[in-house]
Amino acid sequence: GAVVSQHPSRVICKSGTSVKIECRSLDFQATTMFWYRQFPKQSLMLMATSNEGSKATYEQGVEKDKFLINHASLTLSTLTVTSAHPEDSSFYICSTKHWESSYNEQFFGPGTRLTVL
Amino acid sequence: EDKVVQSPLSLVVHEGDTVTLNCSYEVTNFRSLLWYKQEKKAPTFLFMLTSSGIEKKSGRLSSILDKKELFSILNITATQTGDSAVYLCAPSSGTYKYIFGTGTRLKVLA
């Protein structure tokens, strides 16, 4: 399957700071990437769809000014959690679809665990 | 509102047992359904189902979709301790948006 990486894998920050998470597709071009959030013992919740060269599409209830998404190249999308608060502590996962694939399965990055103190 | 219900929520079995995991859904503009296995970190892809009645198999795992009754099942035969994980199903709402269920937590005892 496709290889997707995320950096950092784990981050601890103070309340009020901003944190940037990178998602890279390592072996293919990804015009579309997806950002999910997963709270403990809960399922993945889609936050936004990131499209290369255009604005991200946010799901209902997700604040676009708080969760800034940039997809400046075909291999990199970034999620910046601005002015993070303890309730933003979660597991953030990106995924992408191989652009050459005729199927829609999504390949997930390893995730980033964010802890806001 | 899109809805995905997986059952059972959790399951404990012994090695060698066969398990059936259920996923029922109500989504708008359904296109396909994905099954994933999630251990400690990110989910790994198992199956994608688009047509009713066609069983997909991969080793001891198999899955089938019923688009009329709006459900899918994932079967695991001859379970092993390495099968212990959370199994997630995700029907699509549109082409790319997938709605994940809360998963079935499977524990296989040696």
XYZ file of C-alpha atoms in Angstrom:
227
model
C 0.000 0.000 0.000
C 0.862 3.659 -0.225
C 3.194 5.141 2.381
C 2.091 8.172 4.333
C 4.219 9.733 7.060
C 3.384 12.194 9.798
C 5.612 14.405 11.885
C 5.880 14.715 14.786
C 4.574 11.432 16.164
C 4.057 12.959 19.566
C 3.976 16.536 20.823
C 3.378 18.095 24.212
C 2.761 21.815 24.360
C 1.538 24.499 26.720
C -1.928 25.924 26.472
C -2.058 28.897 24.114
C 0.728 27.788 21.813
C 0.351 26.657 18.199
C 1.367 23.256 16.922
C 2.036 22.245 13.336
C 1.582 18.662 12.154
C 2.930 17.535 8.785
C 1.514 14.807 6.594
C 3.560 13.557 3.660
C 2.834 11.044 0.939
C 6.171 9.379 0.326
C 5.749 7.478 -2.879
C 2.939 9.119 -4.820
C 1.262 12.420 -5.510
C -1.732 13.168 -3.355
C -4.066 15.834 -4.623
C -6.410 15.171 -1.728
C -5.572 14.490 1.908
C -7.895 14.031 4.832
C -7.438 15.060 8.438
C -9.087 13.061 11.204
C -9.186 13.357 14.968
C -9.620 10.467 17.339
C -10.373 10.840 21.046
C -9.649 7.907 23.382
C -11.941 4.936 22.874
C -13.774 6.818 20.115
C -13.741 6.513 16.373
C -12.107 8.621 13.728
C -13.889 11.864 13.009
C -13.195 13.624 9.738
C -12.142 17.207 10.390
C -11.383 18.473 6.928
C -10.492 17.571 3.384
C -7.332 19.183 2.090
C -6.973 19.839 -1.625
C -3.673 20.780 -3.207
C -3.677 24.375 -4.336
C -7.066 25.297 -2.932
C -8.799 25.927 0.368
C -9.608 23.020 2.626
C -13.177 21.897 3.157
C -14.062 21.695 6.837
C -16.668 19.450 8.411
C -19.510 20.933 10.377
C -18.437 21.978 13.842
C -14.723 22.230 13.030
C -13.357 25.758 13.411
C -11.360 26.661 10.326
C -9.576 29.501 12.127
C -8.412 27.150 14.847
C -7.360 24.260 12.644
C -5.427 25.770 9.747
C -4.768 23.454 6.841
C -2.280 24.098 4.099
C -1.746 21.783 1.140
C 0.904 23.616 -0.806
C 2.359 20.676 -2.697
C 1.275 17.304 -4.006
C 3.157 15.506 -1.261
C 2.642 17.673 1.827
C -0.317 18.867 3.838
C -0.002 20.582 7.205
C -2.463 21.007 10.045
C -1.775 23.810 12.508
C -3.658 23.793 15.785
C -3.667 27.440 16.801
C -3.890 28.580 20.418
C -4.159 25.001 21.574
C -6.154 24.161 24.711
C -6.312 20.965 26.766
C -9.545 19.942 25.026
C -7.589 19.820 21.746
C -5.534 16.953 23.124
C -6.205 14.073 20.783
C -4.766 11.727 18.182
C -4.604 13.447 14.799
C -4.350 11.254 11.722
C -4.045 12.142 8.075
C -4.918 9.931 5.162
C -4.806 10.081 1.433
C -5.996 8.303 -1.641
C -3.533 7.212 -4.266
C -4.285 9.400 -7.253
C -3.704 6.556 -9.702
C -5.929 4.155 -7.853
C -9.351 3.516 -9.255
C -10.453 2.624 -5.765
C -11.207 4.928 -2.899
C -9.421 3.185 -0.049
C -7.582 5.622 2.139
C -4.044 5.106 3.373
C -3.393 6.459 6.821
C -0.348 8.065 8.335
C 0.894 6.784 11.716
C -0.794 9.639 13.568
C 0.315 12.417 15.888
C -0.590 12.390 19.554
C -1.061 15.924 20.811
C -1.125 16.663 24.519
C -1.876 20.217 25.601
C -0.999 21.022 29.189
C -27.764 12.411 9.651
C -25.240 9.751 8.634
C -25.042 6.856 11.052
C -22.812 3.805 11.439
C -23.402 1.161 14.097
C -20.948 -1.618 14.749
C -21.660 -4.637 16.876
C -20.669 -6.111 19.142
C -18.803 -3.273 20.829
C -16.291 -5.742 22.188
C -15.616 -9.428 21.970
C -13.307 -11.853 23.751
C -12.615 -15.204 22.127
C -10.039 -17.976 22.249
C -7.526 -18.752 19.560
C -9.064 -20.853 16.825
C -12.559 -19.426 17.230
C -14.426 -17.806 14.339
C -15.855 -14.323 14.790
C -18.362 -12.260 12.864
C -18.319 -8.495 13.177
C -21.310 -6.453 12.058
C -21.641 -3.007 10.562
C -24.959 -1.372 9.742
C -25.175 2.041 8.191
C -27.409 4.855 7.018
C -25.574 7.358 4.867
C -26.458 9.635 2.005
C -24.978 8.976 -1.419
C -23.335 5.670 -0.493
C -20.544 4.555 -2.823
C -18.389 2.031 -0.955
C -17.572 0.639 2.447
C -14.132 0.187 3.933
C -12.937 -2.109 6.714
C -9.839 -1.276 8.749
C -7.882 -2.888 11.556
C -6.540 -0.539 14.209
C -3.985 -1.656 16.743
C -1.990 0.899 18.698
C -1.763 3.565 16.047
C -3.265 4.368 12.665
C -5.739 2.029 10.945
C -4.557 -0.397 8.313
C -6.698 -1.134 5.295
C -8.419 -4.509 5.029
C -11.165 -4.387 2.411
C -13.157 -2.111 0.183
C -16.643 -3.262 -0.796
C -18.739 -1.712 -3.508
C -21.099 -4.433 -4.720
C -23.638 -6.474 -2.834
C -23.185 -10.188 -2.419
C -19.597 -10.451 -3.591
C -17.390 -11.837 -0.862
C -13.896 -10.448 -0.563
C -11.281 -12.689 1.011
C -7.800 -12.204 2.320
C -6.390 -15.181 4.138
C -8.552 -15.880 7.170
C -10.529 -12.675 6.745
C -13.542 -12.225 4.526
C -16.184 -9.579 4.132
C -19.453 -9.059 2.339
C -21.805 -6.159 1.725
C -25.588 -6.002 1.492
C -26.587 -2.663 -0.023
C -30.286 -3.441 0.195
C -30.262 -4.137 3.929
C -27.464 -1.606 4.517
C -24.984 -3.743 6.361
C -21.658 -5.466 6.052
C -19.991 -8.266 7.974
C -16.365 -9.093 8.563
C -15.516 -12.708 9.335
C -12.297 -13.922 10.854
C -11.748 -17.670 10.978
C -9.217 -19.548 13.102
C -8.474 -16.425 15.111
C -4.979 -15.763 16.411
C -3.732 -13.487 19.175
C -2.396 -11.157 16.472
C -5.953 -10.508 15.378
C -6.571 -8.618 18.615
C -7.403 -5.066 17.574
C -10.230 -2.649 16.983
C -11.990 -3.259 13.686
C -13.516 -0.215 12.051
C -16.005 -0.029 9.238
C -16.500 3.130 7.227
C -19.224 3.586 4.617
C -18.776 6.490 2.270
C -21.043 9.479 2.053
C -20.140 10.687 -1.413
C -16.969 9.749 -3.213
C -14.287 10.459 -0.649
C -15.932 11.172 2.664
C -16.008 8.145 4.910
C -17.974 7.903 8.145
C -16.244 5.695 10.694
C -18.055 3.545 13.219
C -16.829 3.345 16.796
C -15.412 -0.077 16.087
C -15.506 -3.563 17.552
C -12.745 -4.288 20.031
C -11.624 -7.890 19.559
C -9.405 -9.675 22.034
C -8.144 -13.145 21.198
C -6.839 -15.157 24.108
C -4.107 -17.753 23.696
